[in-house]
Short mmCIF file of C-alpha atoms in Angstrom, two decimals:
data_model
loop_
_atom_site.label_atom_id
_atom_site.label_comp_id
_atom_site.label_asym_id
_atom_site.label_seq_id
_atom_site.Cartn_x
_atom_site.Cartn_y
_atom_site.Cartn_z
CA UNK A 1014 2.74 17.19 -34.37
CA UNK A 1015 0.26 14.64 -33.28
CA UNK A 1016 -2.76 15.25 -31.74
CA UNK A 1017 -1.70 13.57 -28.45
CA UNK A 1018 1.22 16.32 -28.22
CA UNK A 1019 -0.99 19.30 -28.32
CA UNK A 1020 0.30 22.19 -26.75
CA UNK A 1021 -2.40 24.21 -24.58
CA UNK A 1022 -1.65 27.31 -22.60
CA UNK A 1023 -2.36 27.73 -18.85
CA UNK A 1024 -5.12 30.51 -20.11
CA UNK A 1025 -6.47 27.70 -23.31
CA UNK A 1026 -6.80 25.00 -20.26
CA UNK A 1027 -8.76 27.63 -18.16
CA UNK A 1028 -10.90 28.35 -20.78
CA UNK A 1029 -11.36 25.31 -22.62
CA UNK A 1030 -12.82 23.58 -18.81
CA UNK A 1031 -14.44 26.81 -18.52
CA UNK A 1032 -16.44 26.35 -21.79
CA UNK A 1033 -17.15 22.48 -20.90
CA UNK A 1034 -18.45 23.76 -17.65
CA UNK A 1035 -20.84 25.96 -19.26
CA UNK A 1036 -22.14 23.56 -21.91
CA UNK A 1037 -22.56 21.04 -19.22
CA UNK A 1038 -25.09 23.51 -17.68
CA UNK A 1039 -27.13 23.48 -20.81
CA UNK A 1040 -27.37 19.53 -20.93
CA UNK A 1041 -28.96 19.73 -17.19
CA UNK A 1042 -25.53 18.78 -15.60
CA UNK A 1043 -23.77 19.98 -12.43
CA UNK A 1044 -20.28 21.74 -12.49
CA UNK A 1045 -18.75 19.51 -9.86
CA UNK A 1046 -20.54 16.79 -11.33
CA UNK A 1047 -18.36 17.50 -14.74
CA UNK A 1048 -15.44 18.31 -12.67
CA UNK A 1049 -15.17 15.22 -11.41
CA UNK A 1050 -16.09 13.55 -14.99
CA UNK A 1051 -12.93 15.54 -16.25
CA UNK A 1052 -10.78 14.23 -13.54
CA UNK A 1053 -11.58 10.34 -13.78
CA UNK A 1054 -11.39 10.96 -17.77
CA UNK A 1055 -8.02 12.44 -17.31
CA UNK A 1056 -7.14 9.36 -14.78
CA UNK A 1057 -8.49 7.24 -18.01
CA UNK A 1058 -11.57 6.11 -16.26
CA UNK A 1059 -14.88 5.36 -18.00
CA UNK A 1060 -17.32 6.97 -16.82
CA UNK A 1061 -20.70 5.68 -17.04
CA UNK A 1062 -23.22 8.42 -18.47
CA UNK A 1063 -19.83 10.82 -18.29
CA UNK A 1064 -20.45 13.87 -20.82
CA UNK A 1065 -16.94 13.53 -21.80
CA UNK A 1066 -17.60 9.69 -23.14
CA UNK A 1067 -20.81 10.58 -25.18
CA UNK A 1068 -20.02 10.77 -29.38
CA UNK A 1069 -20.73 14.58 -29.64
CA UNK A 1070 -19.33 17.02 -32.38
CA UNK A 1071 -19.62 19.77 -29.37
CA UNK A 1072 -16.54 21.99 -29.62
CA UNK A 1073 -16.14 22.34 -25.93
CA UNK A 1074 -16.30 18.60 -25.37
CA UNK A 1075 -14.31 18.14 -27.80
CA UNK A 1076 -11.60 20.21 -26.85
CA UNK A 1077 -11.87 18.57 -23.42
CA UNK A 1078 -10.78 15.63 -24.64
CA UNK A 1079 -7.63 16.51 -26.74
CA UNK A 1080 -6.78 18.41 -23.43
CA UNK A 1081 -6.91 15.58 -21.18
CA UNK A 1082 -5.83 13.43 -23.74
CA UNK A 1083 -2.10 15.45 -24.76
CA UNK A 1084 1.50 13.81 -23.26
CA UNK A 1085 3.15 17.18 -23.68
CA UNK A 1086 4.19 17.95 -20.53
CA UNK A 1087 3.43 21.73 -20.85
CA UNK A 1088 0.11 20.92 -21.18
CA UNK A 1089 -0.29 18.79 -18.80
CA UNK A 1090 1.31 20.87 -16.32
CA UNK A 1091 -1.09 23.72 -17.22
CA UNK A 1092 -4.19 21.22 -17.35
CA UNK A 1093 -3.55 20.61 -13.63
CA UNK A 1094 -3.42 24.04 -12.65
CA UNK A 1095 -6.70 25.12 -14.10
CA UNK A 1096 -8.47 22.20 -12.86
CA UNK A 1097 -6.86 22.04 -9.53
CA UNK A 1098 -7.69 26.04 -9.10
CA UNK A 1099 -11.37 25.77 -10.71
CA UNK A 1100 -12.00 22.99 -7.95
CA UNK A 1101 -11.12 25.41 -5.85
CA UNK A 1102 -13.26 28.32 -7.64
CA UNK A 1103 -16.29 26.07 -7.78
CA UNK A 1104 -16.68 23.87 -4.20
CA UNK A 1105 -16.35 24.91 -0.55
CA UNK A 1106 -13.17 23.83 1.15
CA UNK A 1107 -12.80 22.16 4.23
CA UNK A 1108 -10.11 21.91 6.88
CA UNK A 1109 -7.88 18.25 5.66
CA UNK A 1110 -8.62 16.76 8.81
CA UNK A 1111 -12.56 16.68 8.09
CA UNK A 1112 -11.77 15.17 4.61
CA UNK A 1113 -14.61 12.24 3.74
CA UNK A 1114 -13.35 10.35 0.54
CA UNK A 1115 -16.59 8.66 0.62
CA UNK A 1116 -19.28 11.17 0.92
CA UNK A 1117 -17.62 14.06 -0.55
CA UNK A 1118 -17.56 14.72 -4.54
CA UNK A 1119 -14.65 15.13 -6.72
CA UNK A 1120 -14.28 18.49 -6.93
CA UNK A 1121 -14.78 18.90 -2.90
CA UNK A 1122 -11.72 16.65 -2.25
CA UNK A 1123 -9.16 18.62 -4.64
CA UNK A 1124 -10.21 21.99 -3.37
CA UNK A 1125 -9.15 20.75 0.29
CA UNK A 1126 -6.41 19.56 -1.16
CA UNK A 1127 -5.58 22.45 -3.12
CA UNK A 1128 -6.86 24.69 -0.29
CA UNK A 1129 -3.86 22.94 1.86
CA UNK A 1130 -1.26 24.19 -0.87
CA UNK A 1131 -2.36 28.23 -1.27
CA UNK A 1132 -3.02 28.57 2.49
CA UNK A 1133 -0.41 26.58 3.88
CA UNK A 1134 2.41 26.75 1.08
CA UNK A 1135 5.14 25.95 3.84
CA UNK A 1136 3.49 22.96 6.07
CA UNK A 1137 2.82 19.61 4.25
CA UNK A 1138 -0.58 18.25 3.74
CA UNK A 1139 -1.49 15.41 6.29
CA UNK A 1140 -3.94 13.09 5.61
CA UNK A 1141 -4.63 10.16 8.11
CA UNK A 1142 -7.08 7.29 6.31
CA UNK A 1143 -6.98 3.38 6.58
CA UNK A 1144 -6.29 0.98 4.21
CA UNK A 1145 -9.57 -1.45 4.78
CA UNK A 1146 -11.93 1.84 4.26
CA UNK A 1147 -10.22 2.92 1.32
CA UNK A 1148 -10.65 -0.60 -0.16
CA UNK A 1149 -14.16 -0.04 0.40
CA UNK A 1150 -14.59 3.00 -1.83
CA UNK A 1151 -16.36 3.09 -5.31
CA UNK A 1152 -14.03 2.97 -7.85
CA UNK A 1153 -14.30 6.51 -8.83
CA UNK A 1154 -13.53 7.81 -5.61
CA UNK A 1155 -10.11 5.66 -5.41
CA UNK A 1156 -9.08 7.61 -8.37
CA UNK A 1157 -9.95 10.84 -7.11
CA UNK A 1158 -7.42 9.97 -4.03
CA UNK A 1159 -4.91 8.80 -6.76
CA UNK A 1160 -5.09 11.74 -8.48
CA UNK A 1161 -4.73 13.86 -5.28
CA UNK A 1162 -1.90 11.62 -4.46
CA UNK A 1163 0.06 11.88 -7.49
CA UNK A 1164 -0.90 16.36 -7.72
CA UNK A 1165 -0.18 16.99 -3.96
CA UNK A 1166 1.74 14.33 -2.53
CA UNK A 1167 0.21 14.25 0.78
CA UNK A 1168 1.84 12.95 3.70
CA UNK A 1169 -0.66 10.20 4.69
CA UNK A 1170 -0.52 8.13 8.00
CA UNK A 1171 -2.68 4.74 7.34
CA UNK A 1172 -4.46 4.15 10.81
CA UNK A 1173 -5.44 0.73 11.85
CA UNK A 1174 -4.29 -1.10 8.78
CA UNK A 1175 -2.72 -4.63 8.36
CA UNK A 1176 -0.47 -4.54 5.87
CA UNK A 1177 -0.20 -7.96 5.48
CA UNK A 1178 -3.88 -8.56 4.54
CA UNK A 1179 -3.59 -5.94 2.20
CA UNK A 1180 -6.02 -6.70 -1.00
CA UNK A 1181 -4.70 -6.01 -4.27
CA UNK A 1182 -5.88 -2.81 -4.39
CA UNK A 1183 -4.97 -1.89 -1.42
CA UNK A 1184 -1.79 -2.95 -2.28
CA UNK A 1185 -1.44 -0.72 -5.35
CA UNK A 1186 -2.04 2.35 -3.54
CA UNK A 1187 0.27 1.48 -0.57
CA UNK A 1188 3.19 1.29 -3.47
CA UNK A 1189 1.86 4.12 -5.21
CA UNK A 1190 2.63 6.30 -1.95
CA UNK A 1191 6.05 4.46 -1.28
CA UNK A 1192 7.10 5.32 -5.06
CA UNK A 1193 6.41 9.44 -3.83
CA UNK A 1194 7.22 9.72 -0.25
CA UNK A 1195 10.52 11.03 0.96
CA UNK A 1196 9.77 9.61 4.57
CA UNK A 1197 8.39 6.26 5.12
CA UNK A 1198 7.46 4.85 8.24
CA UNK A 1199 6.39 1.47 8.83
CA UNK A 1200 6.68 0.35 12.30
CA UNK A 1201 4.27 -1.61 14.44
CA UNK A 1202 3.10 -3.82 11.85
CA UNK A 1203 3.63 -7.62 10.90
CA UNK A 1204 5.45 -7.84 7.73
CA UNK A 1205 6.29 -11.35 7.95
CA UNK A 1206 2.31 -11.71 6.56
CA UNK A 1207 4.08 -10.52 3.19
CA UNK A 1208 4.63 -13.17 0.68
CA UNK A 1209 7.65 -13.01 -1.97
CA UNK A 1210 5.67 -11.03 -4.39
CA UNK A 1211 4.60 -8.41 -1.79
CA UNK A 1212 8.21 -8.08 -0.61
CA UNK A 1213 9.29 -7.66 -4.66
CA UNK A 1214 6.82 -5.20 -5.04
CA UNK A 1215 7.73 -3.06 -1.69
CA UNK A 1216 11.66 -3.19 -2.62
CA UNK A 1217 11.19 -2.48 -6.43
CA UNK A 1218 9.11 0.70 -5.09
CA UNK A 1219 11.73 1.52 -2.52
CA UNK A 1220 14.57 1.39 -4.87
CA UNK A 1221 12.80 3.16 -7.75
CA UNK A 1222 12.05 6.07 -5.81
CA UNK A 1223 15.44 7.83 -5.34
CA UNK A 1224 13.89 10.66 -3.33
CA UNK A 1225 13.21 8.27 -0.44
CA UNK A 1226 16.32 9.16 2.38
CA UNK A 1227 14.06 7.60 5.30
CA UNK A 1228 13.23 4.13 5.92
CA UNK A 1229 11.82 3.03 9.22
CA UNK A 1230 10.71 -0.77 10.04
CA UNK A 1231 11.31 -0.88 13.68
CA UNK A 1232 8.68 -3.54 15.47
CA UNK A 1233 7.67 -5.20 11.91
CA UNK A 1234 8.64 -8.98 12.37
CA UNK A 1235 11.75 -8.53 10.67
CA UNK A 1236 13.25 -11.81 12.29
CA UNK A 1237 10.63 -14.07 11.23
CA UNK A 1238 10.72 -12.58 7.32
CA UNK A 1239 14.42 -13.40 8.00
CA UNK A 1240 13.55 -16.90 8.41
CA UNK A 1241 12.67 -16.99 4.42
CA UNK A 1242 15.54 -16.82 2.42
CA UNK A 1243 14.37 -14.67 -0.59
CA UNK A 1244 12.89 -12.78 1.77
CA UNK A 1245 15.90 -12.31 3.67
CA UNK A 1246 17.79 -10.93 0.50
CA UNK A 1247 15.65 -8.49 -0.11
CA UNK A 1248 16.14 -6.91 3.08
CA UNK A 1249 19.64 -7.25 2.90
CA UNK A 1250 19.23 -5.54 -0.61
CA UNK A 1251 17.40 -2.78 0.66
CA UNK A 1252 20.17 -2.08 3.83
CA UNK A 1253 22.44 -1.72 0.51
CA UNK A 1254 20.39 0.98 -1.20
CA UNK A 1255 22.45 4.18 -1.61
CA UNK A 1256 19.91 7.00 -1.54
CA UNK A 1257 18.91 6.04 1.81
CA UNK A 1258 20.33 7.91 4.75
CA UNK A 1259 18.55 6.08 7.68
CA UNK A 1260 17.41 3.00 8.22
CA UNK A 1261 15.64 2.09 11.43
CA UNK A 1262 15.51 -1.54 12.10
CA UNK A 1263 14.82 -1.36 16.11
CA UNK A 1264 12.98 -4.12 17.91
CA UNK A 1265 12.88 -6.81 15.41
CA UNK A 1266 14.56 -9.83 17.59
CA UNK A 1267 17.43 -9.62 15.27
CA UNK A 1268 19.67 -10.66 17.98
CA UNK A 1269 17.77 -13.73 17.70
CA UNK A 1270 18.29 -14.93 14.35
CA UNK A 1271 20.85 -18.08 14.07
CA UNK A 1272 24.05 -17.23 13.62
CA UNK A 1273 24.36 -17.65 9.64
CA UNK A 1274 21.89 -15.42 9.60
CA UNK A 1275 23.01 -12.70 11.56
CA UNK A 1276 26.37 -13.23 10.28
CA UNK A 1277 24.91 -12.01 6.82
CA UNK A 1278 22.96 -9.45 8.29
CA UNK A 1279 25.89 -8.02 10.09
CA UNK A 1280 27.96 -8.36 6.80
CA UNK A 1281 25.50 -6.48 5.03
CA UNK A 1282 24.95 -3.55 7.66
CA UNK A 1283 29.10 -3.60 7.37
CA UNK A 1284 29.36 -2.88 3.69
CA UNK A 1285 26.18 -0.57 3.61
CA UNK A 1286 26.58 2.71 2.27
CA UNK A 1287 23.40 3.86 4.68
CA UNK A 1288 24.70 6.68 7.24
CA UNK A 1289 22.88 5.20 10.30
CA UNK A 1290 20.75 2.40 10.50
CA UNK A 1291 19.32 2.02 13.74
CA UNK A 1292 19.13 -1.53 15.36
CA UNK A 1293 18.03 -1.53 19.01
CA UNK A 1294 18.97 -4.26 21.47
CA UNK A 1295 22.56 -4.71 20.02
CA UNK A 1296 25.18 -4.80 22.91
CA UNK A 1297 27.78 -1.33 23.14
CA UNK A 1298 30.66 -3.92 22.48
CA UNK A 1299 28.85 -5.33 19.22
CA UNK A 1300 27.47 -2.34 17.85
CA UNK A 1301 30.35 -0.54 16.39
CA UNK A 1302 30.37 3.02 15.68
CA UNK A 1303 27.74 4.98 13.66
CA UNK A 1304 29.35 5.73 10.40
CA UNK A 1305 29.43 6.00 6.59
CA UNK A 1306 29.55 2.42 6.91
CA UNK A 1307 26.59 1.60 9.35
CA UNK A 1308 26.24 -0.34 12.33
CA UNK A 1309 28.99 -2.44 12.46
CA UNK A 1310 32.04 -0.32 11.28
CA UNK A 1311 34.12 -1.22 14.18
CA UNK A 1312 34.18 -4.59 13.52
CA UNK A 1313 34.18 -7.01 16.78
CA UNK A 1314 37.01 -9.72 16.56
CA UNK A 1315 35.22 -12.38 18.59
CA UNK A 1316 32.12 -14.60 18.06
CA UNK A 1317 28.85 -12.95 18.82
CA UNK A 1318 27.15 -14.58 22.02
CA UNK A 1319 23.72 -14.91 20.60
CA UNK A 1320 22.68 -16.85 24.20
CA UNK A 1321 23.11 -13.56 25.42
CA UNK A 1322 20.30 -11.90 24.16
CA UNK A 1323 21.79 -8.39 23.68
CA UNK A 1324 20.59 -6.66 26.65
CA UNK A 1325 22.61 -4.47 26.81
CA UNK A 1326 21.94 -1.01 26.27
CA UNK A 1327 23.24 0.97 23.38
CA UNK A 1328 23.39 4.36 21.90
CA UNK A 1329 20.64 5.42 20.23
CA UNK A 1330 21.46 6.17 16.72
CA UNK A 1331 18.82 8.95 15.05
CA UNK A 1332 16.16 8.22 17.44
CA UNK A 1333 14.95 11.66 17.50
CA UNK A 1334 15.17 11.42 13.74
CA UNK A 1335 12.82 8.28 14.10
CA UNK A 1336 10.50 10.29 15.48
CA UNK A 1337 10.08 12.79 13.42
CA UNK A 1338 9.85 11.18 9.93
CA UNK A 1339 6.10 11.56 9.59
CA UNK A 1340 5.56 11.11 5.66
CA UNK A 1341 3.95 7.80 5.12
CA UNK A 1342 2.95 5.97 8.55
CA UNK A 1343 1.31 2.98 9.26
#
């Protein structure tokens, strides 16, 4: 079997990090310094000056490496459990709420993280950051969140970010938490600054990740992306997604859009296989019953009266669902 499939116990991964620790002593090195130059080399980060980048016929480093370096999913499995737990071992927790990405070190971070998981095994782990100070950590530290990301899938709430002036970084880690959430919520925030690309990105995320049932986008500018027609279909292709089960589209000026428009929109909350997709401002008489089938499934044989505005009042449709979903908000 190739090296890259190398099969390490839980107890080999313990003690092979164990050993590195150790050595890393010798050379004048800090544990949680190595810690964290075992996480980023993991992440497949070089490291400048990182122990586990220097040519060295060191058993312990080299061990390290074919570790770190193995796809076989035992190991990797077990590799994340040692580390995770000697984190843990080796730096002083604190409370998630007091988590600083910037000043903290690696090792610091996980064992909040991990801290979260042992004494809180039934709550999810909350983390509240914004987008424009994460773009503003070192690169090392980004990965450290990535890696927390991808190990504990935090529920985190970006404060005080504008998703449409998201840098491409920042952008990569927004769709790296859409791919893992199972709740998203993105209200109060102006999506029509999304381009094409941006809007590819978000739906190939949202359609990739199967375990995503909640999908809020009530106040995001919806009627102005509407406005752009390949924008427009992919927000009629995500009201078509299957393994959603709620959609919340409230407060968009929908009732606004011209009447091809909403024609197509109301078509494609019709035929959607979403249980209840929420679309405030839609008169009783026009907003059908909620259903398998959406909105709309008590279709309305008359012309809509967009003059009208749609004041009228409607049934709320999973509202206190809406507020609830707390996995990924912005």
């Amino acid at each position: 079997m190739p090296d890259n499939f190398s099969k390490f116990s839980l107890k080999q991964c313990d003690d092979i990090i164990k050993a590195l620790l150790s050595y890393s002593e010798t050379q004048g090195i800090e544990k949680q310094t190595t810690l964290n130059d075992l996480v980023l080399y993991y992440m497949g980060y070089q490291s400048p000056h990182s122990l586990m980048l220097k040519e060295s016929g060191q058993q312990s480093v080299l061990m390290a490496q074919k570790m770190c370096l193995s796809k076989h999913q035992f190991t990797r499995s077990n590799f994340l459990q040692a580390l995770t737990a000697l984190c843990y071992e080796y730096a002083l927790p604190e409370p998630i709420e007091f988590l600083s990405l910037k000043d903290w070190h690696a090792a610091k971070i996980i064992a909040t993280f991990y801290h979260q998981t042992t004494e809180k095994p039934l709550q999810p782990i909350r983390l509240t950051a914004t987008l424009d100070a994460i773009s503003q950590l070192p690169t090392d530290k980004k990965i450290i969140l990535l890696f927390c990301i991808r190990v504990f899938s935090p529920e985190i709430t970006f404060e005080k970010s504008e998703l449409g002036r998201m840098k491409e970084e920042e952008m990569t880690l927004f769709l790296n938490k859409v791919r893992k959430s199972y709740q998203l919520i993105l209200d109060d925030t102006r999506l029509d600054q999304w381009d094409k690309h941006n809007w590819s990105a978000f739906y190939e995320a949202v359609e990739q990740n199967k375990s995503l049932t909640s999908l809020s986008l009530n106040k995001t500018s919806l009627y102005l992306c509407c406005l752009n027609e390949e924008i427009f279909q992919y927000i009629l292709n995500l009201i078509a997604l299957p393994h959603l089960s709620e959609l919340f589209l409230h407060n968009n000026l929908l009732n606004t859009l011209p009447p091809e428009l909403f024609t197509k929109l109301r078509g494609a909350i019709d035929k959607s296989p979403i249980k209840h997709i929420g679309l405030r401002h839609v008169s009783p008489e026009d907003q059908g019953l909620a259903s398998s089938c959406g909105m709309f499934a008590r279709y309305i044989q008359r012309s809509v009266d967009f003059e009208s505005g749609f004041d009228g009042s409607l049934t709320q449709l999973s509202d206190d669902a809406s507020e609830s979903v707390a996995s990924c908000s912005v």
